[in-house]
Coordinates of N, CA and C in Angstrom, one line a residue:
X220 N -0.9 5.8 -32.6 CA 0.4 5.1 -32.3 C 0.8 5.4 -30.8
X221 N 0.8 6.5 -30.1 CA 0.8 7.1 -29.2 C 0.3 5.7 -28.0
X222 N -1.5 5.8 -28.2 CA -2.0 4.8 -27.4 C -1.6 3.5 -27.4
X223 N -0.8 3.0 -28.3 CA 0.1 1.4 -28.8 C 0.7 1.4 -27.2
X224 N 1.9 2.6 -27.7 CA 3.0 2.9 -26.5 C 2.3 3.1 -25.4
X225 N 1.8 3.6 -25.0 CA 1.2 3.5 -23.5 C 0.3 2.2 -23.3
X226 N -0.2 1.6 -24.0 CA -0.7 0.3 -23.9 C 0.2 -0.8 -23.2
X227 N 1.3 -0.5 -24.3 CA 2.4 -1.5 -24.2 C 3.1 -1.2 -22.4
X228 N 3.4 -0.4 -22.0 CA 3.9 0.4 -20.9 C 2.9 -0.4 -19.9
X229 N 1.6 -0.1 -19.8 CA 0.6 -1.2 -19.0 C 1.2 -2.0 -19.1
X230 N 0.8 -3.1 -19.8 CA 1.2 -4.2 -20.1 C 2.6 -4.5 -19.8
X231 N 3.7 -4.1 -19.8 CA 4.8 -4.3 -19.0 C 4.3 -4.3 -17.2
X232 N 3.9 -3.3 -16.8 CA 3.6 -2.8 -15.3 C 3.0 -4.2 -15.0
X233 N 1.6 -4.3 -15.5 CA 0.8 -5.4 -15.3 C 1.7 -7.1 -15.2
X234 N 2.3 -6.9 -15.9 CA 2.8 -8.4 -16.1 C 4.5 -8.8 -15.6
X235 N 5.5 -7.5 -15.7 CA 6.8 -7.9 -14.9 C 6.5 -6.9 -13.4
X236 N 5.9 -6.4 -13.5 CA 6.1 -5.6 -11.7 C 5.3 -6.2 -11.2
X237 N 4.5 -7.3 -11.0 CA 4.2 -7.5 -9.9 C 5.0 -8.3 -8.7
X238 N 4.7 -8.3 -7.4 CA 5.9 -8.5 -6.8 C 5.5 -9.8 -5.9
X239 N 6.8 -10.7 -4.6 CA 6.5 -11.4 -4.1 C 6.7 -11.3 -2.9
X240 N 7.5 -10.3 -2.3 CA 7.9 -10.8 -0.9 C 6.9 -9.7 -0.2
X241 N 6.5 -10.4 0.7 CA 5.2 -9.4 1.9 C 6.1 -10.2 3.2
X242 N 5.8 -9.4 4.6 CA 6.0 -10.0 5.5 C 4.9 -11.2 5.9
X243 N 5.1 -12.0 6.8 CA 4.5 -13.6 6.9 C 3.3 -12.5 7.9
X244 N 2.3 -12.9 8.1 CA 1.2 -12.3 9.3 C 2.1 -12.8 10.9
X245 N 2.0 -12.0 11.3 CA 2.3 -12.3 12.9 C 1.2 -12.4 14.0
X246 N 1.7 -13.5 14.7 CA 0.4 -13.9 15.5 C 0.3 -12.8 16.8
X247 N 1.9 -12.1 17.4 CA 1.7 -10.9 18.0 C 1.1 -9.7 17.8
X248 N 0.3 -9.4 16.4 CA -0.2 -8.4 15.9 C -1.7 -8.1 16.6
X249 N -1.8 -7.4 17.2 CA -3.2 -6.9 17.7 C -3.8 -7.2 17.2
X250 N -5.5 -6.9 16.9 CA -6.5 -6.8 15.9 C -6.4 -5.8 14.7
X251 N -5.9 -4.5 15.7 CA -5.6 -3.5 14.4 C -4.6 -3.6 13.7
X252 N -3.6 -4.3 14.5 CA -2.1 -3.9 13.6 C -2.7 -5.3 12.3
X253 N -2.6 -6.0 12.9 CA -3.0 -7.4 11.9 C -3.8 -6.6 10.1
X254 N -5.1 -5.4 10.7 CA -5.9 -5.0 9.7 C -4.5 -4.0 8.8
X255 N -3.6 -3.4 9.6 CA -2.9 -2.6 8.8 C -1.7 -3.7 8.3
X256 N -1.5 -4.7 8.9 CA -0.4 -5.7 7.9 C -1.4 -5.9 6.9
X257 N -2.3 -6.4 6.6 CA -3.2 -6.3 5.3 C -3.2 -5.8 4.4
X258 N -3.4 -4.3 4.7 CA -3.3 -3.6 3.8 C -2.1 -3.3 3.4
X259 N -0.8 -3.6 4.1 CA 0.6 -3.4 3.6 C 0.8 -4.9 2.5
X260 N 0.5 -6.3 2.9 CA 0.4 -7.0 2.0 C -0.4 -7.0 1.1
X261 N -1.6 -6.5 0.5 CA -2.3 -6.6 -0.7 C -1.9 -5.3 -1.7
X262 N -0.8 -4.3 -1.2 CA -0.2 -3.5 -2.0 C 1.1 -4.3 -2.5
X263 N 1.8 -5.5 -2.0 CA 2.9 -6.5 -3.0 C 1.6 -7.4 -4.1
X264 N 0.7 -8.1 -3.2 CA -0.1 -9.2 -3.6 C -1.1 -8.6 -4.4
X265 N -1.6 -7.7 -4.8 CA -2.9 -6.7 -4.9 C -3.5 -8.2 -4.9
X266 N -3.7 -8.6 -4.0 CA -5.4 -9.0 -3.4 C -5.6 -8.2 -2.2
X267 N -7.0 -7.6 -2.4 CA -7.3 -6.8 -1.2 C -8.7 -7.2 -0.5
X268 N -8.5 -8.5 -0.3 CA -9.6 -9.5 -0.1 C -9.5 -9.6 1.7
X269 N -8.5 -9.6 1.9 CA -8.5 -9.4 3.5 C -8.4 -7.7 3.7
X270 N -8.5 -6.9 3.4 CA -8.6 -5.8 3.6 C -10.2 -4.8 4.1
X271 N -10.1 -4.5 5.2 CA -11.9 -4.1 5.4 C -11.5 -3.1 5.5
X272 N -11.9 -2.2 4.3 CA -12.4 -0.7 4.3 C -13.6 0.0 4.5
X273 N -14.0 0.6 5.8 CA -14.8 1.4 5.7 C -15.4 1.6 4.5
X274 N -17.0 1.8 3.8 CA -17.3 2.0 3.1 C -16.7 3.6 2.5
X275 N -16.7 4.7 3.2 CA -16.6 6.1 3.1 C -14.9 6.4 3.5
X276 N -13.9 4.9 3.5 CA -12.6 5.2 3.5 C -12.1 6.0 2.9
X277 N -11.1 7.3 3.5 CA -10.4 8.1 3.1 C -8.5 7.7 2.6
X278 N -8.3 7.9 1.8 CA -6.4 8.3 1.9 C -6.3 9.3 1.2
X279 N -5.0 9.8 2.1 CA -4.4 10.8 1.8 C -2.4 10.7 1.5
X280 N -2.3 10.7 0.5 CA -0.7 10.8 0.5 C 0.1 12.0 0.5
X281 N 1.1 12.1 1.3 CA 1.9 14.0 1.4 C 1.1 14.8 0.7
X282 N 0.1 14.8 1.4 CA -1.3 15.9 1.2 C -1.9 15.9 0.4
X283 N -2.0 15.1 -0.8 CA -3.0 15.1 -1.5 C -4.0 14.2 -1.1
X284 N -5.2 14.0 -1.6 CA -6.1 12.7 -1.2 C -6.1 12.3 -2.4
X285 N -6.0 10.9 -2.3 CA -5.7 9.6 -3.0 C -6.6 8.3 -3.1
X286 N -7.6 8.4 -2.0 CA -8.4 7.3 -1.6 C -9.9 8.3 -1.6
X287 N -11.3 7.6 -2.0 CA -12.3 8.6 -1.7 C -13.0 7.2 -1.1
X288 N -13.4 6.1 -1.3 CA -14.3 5.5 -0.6 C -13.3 3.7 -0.7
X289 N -13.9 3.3 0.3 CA -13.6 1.7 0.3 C -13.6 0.8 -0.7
X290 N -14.5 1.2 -1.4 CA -14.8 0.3 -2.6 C -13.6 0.8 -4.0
X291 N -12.7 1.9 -4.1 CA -12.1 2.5 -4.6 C -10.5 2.3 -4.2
X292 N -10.7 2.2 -2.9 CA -9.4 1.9 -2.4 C -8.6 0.2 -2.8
X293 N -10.2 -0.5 -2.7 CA -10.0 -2.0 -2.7 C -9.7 -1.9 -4.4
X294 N -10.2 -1.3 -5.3 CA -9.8 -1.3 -6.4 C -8.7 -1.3 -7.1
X295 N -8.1 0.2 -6.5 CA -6.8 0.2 -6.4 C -5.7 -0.7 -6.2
X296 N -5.9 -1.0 -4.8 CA -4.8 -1.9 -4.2 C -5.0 -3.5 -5.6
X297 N -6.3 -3.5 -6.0 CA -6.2 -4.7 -6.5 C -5.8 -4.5 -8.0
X298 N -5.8 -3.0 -8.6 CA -5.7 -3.2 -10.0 C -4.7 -1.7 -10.9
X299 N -4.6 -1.2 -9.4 CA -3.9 0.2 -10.1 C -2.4 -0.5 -10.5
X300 N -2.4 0.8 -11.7 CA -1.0 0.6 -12.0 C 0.2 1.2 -11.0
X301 N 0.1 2.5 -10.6 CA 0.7 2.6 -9.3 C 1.1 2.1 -8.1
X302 N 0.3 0.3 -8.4 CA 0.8 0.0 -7.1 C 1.8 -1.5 -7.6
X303 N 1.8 -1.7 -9.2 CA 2.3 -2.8 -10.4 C 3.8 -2.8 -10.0
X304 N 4.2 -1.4 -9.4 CA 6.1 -1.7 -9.2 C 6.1 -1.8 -7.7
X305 N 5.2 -2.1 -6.8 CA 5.9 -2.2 -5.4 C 6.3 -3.9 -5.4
X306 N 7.6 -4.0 -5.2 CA 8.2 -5.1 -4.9 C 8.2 -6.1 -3.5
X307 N 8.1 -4.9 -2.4 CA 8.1 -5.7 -1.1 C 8.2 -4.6 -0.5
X308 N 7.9 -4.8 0.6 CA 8.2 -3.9 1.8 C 9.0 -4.6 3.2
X309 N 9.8 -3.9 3.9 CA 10.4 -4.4 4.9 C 10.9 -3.5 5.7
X310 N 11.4 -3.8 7.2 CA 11.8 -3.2 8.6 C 10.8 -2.7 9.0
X311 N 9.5 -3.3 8.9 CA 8.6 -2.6 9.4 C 8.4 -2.6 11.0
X312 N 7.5 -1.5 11.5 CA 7.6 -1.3 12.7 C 6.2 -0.6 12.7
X313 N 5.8 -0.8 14.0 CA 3.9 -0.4 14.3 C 3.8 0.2 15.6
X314 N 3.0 0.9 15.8 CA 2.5 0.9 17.1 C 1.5 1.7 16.8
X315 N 0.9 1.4 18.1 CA -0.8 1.5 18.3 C -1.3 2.4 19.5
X316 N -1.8 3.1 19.0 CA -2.8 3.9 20.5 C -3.9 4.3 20.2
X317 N -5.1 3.9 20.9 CA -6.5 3.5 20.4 C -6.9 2.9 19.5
X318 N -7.3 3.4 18.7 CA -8.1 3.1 17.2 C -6.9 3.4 16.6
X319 N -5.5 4.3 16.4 CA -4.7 4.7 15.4 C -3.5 3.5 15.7
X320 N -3.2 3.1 14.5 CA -2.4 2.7 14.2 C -0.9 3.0 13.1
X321 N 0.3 3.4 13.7 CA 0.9 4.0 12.8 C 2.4 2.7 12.6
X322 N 2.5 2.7 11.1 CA 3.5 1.9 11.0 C 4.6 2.7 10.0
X323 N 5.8 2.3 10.1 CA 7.1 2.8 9.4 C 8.3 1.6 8.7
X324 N 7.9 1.5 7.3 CA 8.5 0.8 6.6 C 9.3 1.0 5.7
X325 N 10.0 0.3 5.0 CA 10.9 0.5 3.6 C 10.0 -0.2 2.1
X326 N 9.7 0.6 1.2 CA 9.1 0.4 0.7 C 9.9 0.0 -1.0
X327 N 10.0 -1.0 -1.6 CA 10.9 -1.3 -2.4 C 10.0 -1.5 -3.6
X328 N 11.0 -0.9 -4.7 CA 9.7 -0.5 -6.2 C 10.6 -1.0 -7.6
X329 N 9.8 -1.8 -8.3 CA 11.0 -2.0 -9.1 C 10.0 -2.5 -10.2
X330 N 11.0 -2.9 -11.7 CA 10.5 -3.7 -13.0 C 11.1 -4.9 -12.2
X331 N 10.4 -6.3 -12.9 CA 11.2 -7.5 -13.6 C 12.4 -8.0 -12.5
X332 N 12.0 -7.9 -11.0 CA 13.0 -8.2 -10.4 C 14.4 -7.0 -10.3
X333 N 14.2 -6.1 -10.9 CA 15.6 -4.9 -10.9 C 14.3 -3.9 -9.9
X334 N 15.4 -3.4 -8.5 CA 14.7 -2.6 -8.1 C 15.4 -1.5 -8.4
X335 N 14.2 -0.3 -8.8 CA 14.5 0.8 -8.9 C 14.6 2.0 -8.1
X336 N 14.1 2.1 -6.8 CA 14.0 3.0 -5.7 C 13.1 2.4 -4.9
X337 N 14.1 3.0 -3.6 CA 13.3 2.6 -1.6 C 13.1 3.7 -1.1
X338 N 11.6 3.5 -0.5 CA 11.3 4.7 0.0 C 10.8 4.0 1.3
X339 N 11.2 5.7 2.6 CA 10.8 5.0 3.7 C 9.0 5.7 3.8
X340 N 8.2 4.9 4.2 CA 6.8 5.3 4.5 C 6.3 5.4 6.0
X341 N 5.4 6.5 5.9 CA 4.9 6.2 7.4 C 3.4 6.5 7.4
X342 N 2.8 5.2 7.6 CA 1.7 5.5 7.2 C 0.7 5.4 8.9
X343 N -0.4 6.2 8.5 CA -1.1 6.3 10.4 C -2.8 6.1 9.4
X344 N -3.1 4.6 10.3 CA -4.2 4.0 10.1 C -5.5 4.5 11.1
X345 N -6.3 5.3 10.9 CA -7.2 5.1 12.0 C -8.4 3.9 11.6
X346 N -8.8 2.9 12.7 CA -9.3 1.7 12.6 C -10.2 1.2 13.4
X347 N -11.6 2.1 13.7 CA -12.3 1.7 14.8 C -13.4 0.7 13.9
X348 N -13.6 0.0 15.1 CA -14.7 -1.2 14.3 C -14.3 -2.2 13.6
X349 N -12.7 -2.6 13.6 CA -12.2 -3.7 12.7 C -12.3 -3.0 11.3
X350 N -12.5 -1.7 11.0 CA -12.7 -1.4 8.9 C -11.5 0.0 9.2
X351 N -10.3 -0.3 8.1 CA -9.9 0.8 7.9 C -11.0 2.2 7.7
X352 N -10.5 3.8 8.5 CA -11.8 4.6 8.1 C -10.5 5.9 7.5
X353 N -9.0 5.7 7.5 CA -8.7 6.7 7.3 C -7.3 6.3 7.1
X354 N -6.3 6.8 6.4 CA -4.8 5.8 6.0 C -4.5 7.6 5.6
X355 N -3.3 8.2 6.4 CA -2.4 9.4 6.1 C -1.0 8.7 5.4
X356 N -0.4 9.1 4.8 CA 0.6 8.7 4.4 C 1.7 9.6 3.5
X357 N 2.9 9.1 4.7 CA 4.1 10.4 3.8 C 5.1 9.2 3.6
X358 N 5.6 9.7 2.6 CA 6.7 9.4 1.7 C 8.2 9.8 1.4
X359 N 8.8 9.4 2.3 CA 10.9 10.2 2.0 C 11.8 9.3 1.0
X360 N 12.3 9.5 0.4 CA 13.4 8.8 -0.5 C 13.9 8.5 0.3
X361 N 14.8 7.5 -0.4 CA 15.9 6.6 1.1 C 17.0 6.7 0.0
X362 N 18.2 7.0 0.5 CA 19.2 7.6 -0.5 C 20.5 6.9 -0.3

């Protein structure tokens, strides 16, 4: 019975949290920032079809590691249930020095159109070669 209920719970994530608002691509976006708007849009869209991960891509979230290779990451973004309630993200803001790219957003999480909590993110991309090879990322409540 147990596995019904948690079945069911997927199947809500899956079918009312997926979300629609991403920011539009901007033509001012560097080469890297462009690769890091990507990866911020296929976490509303999970398509992670424009997304180039390093094969041996790392993440890490407020210190845990969360990501172990590219091909896991792309998974993710395309099919985890932890990513079924991100609604949209916005105020974002980037900057870039070398290969690192760090951006700072509002990240909006919700069922069925009811959002349920914003969090602000700050995520720091390292990005040599055009392929994400490394994504840190911390996480504050917005209150």
């Amino acid at each position: 019975m147990r596995i019904t209920h948690v079945s069911a719970l997927a199947a809500v994530f899956l079918t009312l949290g997926t979300a629609s608002a991403a920011a539009e691509p901007n033509p001012a976006d560097t080469p890297r920032q462009a690769i890091a708007r990507a990866y911020l849009d296929a976490l509303v869209s999970h398509d992670a079809s424009a997304v180039p991960f390093a094969p041996d891509a790392t993440r890490v979230e407020v210190g845990f590691q969360t990501g172990f290779s590219g091909p896991q990451l792309t998974a993710d973004l395309e099919h985890g249930l932890q990513y079924r309630v991100i609604q949209g993200y916005r105020e974002l803001t980037m900057t870039e020095s070398g290969d690192t790219v760090t951006t700072t957003y509002l990240l909006d999480t919700g069922i069925a159109g009811h959002r349920l909590t914003t969090v602000e993110i700050v995520e720091t991309f390292v990005i040599p070669d055009n392929e994400i090879q490394t994504i840190e990322a911390t996480i504050t409540p917005v209150l």
